[in-house]
PDB file of C-alpha atoms in Angstrom:
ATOM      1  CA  UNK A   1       0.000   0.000   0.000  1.00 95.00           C
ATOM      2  CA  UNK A   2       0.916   3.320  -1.043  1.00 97.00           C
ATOM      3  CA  UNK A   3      -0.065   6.852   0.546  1.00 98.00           C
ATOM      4  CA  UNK A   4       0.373   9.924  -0.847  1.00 98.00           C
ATOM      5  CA  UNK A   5      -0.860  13.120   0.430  1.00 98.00           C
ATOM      6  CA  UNK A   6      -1.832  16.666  -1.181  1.00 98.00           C
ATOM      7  CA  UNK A   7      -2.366  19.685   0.452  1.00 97.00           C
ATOM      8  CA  UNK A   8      -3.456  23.055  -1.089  1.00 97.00           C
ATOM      9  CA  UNK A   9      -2.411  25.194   2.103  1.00 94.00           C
ATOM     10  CA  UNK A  10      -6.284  25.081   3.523  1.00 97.00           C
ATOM     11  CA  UNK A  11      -7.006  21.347   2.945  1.00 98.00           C
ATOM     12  CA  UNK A  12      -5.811  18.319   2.371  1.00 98.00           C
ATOM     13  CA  UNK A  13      -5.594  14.409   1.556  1.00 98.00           C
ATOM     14  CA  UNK A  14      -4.136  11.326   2.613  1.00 98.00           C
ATOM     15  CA  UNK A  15      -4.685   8.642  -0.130  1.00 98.00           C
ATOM     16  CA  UNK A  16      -3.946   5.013  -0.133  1.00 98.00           C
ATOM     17  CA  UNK A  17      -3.291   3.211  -3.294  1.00 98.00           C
ATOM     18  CA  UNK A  18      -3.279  -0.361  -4.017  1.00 97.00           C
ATOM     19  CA  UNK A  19      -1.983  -2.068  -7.184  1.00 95.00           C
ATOM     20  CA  UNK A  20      -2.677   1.525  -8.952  1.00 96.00           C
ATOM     21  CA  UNK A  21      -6.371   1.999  -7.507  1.00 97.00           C
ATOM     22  CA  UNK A  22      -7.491   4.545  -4.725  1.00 98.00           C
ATOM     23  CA  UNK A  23      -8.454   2.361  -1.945  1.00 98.00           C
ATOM     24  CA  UNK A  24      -8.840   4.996   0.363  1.00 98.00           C
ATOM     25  CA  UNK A  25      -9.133   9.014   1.226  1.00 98.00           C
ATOM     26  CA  UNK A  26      -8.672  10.758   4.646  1.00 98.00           C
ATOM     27  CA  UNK A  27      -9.186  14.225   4.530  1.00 98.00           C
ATOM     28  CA  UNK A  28      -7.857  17.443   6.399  1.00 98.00           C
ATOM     29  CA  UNK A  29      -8.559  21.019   6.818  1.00 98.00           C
ATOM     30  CA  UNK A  30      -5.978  23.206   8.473  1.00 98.00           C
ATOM     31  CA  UNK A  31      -6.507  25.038  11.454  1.00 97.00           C
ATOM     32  CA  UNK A  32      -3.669  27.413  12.032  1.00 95.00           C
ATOM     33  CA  UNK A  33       0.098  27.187  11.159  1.00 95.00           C
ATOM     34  CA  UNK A  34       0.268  23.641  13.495  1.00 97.00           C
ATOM     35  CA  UNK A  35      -2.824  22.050  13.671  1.00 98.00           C
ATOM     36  CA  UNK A  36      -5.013  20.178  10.905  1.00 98.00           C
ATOM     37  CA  UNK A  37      -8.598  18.526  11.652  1.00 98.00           C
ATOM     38  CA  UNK A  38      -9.532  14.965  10.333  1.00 98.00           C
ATOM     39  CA  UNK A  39     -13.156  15.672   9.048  1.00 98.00           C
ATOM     40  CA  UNK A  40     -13.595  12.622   6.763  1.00 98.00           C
ATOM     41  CA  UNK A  41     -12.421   9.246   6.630  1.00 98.00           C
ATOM     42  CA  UNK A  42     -13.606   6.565   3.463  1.00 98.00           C
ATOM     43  CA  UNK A  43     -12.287   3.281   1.863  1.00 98.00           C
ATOM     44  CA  UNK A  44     -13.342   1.658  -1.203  1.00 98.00           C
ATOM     45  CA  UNK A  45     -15.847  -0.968  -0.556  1.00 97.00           C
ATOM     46  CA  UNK A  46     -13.543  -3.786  -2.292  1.00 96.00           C
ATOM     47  CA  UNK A  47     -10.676  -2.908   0.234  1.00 97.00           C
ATOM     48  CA  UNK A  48     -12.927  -3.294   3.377  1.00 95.00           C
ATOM     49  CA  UNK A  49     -11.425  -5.147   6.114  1.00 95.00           C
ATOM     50  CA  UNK A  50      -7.286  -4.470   4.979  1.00 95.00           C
ATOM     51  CA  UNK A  51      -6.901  -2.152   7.513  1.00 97.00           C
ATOM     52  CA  UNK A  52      -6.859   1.042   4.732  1.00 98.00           C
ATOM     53  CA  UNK A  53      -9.125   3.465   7.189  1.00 98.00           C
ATOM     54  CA  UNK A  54      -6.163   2.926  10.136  1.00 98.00           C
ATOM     55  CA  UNK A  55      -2.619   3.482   7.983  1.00 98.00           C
ATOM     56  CA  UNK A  56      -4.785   6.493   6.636  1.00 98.00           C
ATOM     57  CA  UNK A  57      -5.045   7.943   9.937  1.00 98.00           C
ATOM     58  CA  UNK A  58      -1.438   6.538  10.987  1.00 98.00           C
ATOM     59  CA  UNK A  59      -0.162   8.343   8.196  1.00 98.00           C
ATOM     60  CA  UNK A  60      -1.440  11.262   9.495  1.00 98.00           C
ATOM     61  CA  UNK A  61      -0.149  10.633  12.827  1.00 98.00           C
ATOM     62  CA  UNK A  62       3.196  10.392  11.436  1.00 98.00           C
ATOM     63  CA  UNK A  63       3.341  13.447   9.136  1.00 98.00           C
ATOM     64  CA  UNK A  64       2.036  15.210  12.649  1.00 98.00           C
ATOM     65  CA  UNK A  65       5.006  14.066  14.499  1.00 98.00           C
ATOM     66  CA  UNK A  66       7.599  14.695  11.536  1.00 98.00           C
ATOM     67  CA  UNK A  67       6.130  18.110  11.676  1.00 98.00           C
ATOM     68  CA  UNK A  68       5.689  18.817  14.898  1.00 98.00           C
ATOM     69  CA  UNK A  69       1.873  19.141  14.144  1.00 98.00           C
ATOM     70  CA  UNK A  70      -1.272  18.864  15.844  1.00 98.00           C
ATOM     71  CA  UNK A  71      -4.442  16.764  15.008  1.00 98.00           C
ATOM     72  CA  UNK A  72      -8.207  17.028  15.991  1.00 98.00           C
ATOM     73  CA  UNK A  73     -10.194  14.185  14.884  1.00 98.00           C
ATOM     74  CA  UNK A  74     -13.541  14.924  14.289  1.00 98.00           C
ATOM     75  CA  UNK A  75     -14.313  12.648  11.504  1.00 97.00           C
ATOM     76  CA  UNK A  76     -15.753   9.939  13.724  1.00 97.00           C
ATOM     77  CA  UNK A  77     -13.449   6.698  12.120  1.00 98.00           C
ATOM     78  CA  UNK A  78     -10.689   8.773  13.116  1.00 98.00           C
ATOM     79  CA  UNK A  79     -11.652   9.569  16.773  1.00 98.00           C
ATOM     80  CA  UNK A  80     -12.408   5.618  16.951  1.00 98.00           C
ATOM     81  CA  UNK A  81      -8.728   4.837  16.216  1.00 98.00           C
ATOM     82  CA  UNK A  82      -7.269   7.408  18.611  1.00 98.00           C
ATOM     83  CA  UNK A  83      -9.653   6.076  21.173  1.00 98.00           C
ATOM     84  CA  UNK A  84      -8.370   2.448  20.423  1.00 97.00           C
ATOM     85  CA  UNK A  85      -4.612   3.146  20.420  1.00 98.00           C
ATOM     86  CA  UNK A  86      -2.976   5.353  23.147  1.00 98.00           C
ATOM     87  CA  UNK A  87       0.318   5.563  21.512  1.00 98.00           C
ATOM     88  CA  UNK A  88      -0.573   7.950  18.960  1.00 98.00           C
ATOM     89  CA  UNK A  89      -2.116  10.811  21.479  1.00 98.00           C
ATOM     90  CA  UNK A  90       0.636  12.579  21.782  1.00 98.00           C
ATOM     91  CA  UNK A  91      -0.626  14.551  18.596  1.00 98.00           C
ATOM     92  CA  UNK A  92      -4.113  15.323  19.956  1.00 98.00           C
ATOM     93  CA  UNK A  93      -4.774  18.923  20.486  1.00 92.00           C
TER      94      UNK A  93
END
């Protein structure tokens, strides 16, 4: 699996690519200089189940922390996996 992101300075994307098709989109908006919000989280109905919707969102935890970034989740697949996995709070605002 592939991610890429893309970012127009107000908004973004985190997509994950499989074998050349978009399995999956997590999108951004920025809020300030150091923080971005999660507001949507979707995978492809033929990827379901390959764990797509969580390396979206680590992804995103990991640009965060190369970036020294903060994250509010608010799309609610998002919230779910910060709620399951402590280790990856340390971006919450």
């Amino acid at each position: 699996m592939e991610i890429q992101r893309d970012d127009n300075g107000k908004k973004g994307q985190f997509s994950a690519i499989i074998d050349g098709e978009e399995a999956g989109v997590m999108t951004y908006t920025w809020a300030g200089n150091d923080k971005f919000i999660i507001d949507h989280t979707e995978v492809n109905p033929d990827f379901s189940g390959k764990g797509v919707g969580k390396q979206l969102v680590m992804a995103g935890v990991a640009f965060a922390r190369d970036n020294n970034l903060h994250i509010m989740p608010l799309c609610t697949y998002a919230k779910s996996v910060f709620d399951r996995v402590p280790a990856i709070r340390d971006v919450l605002f």
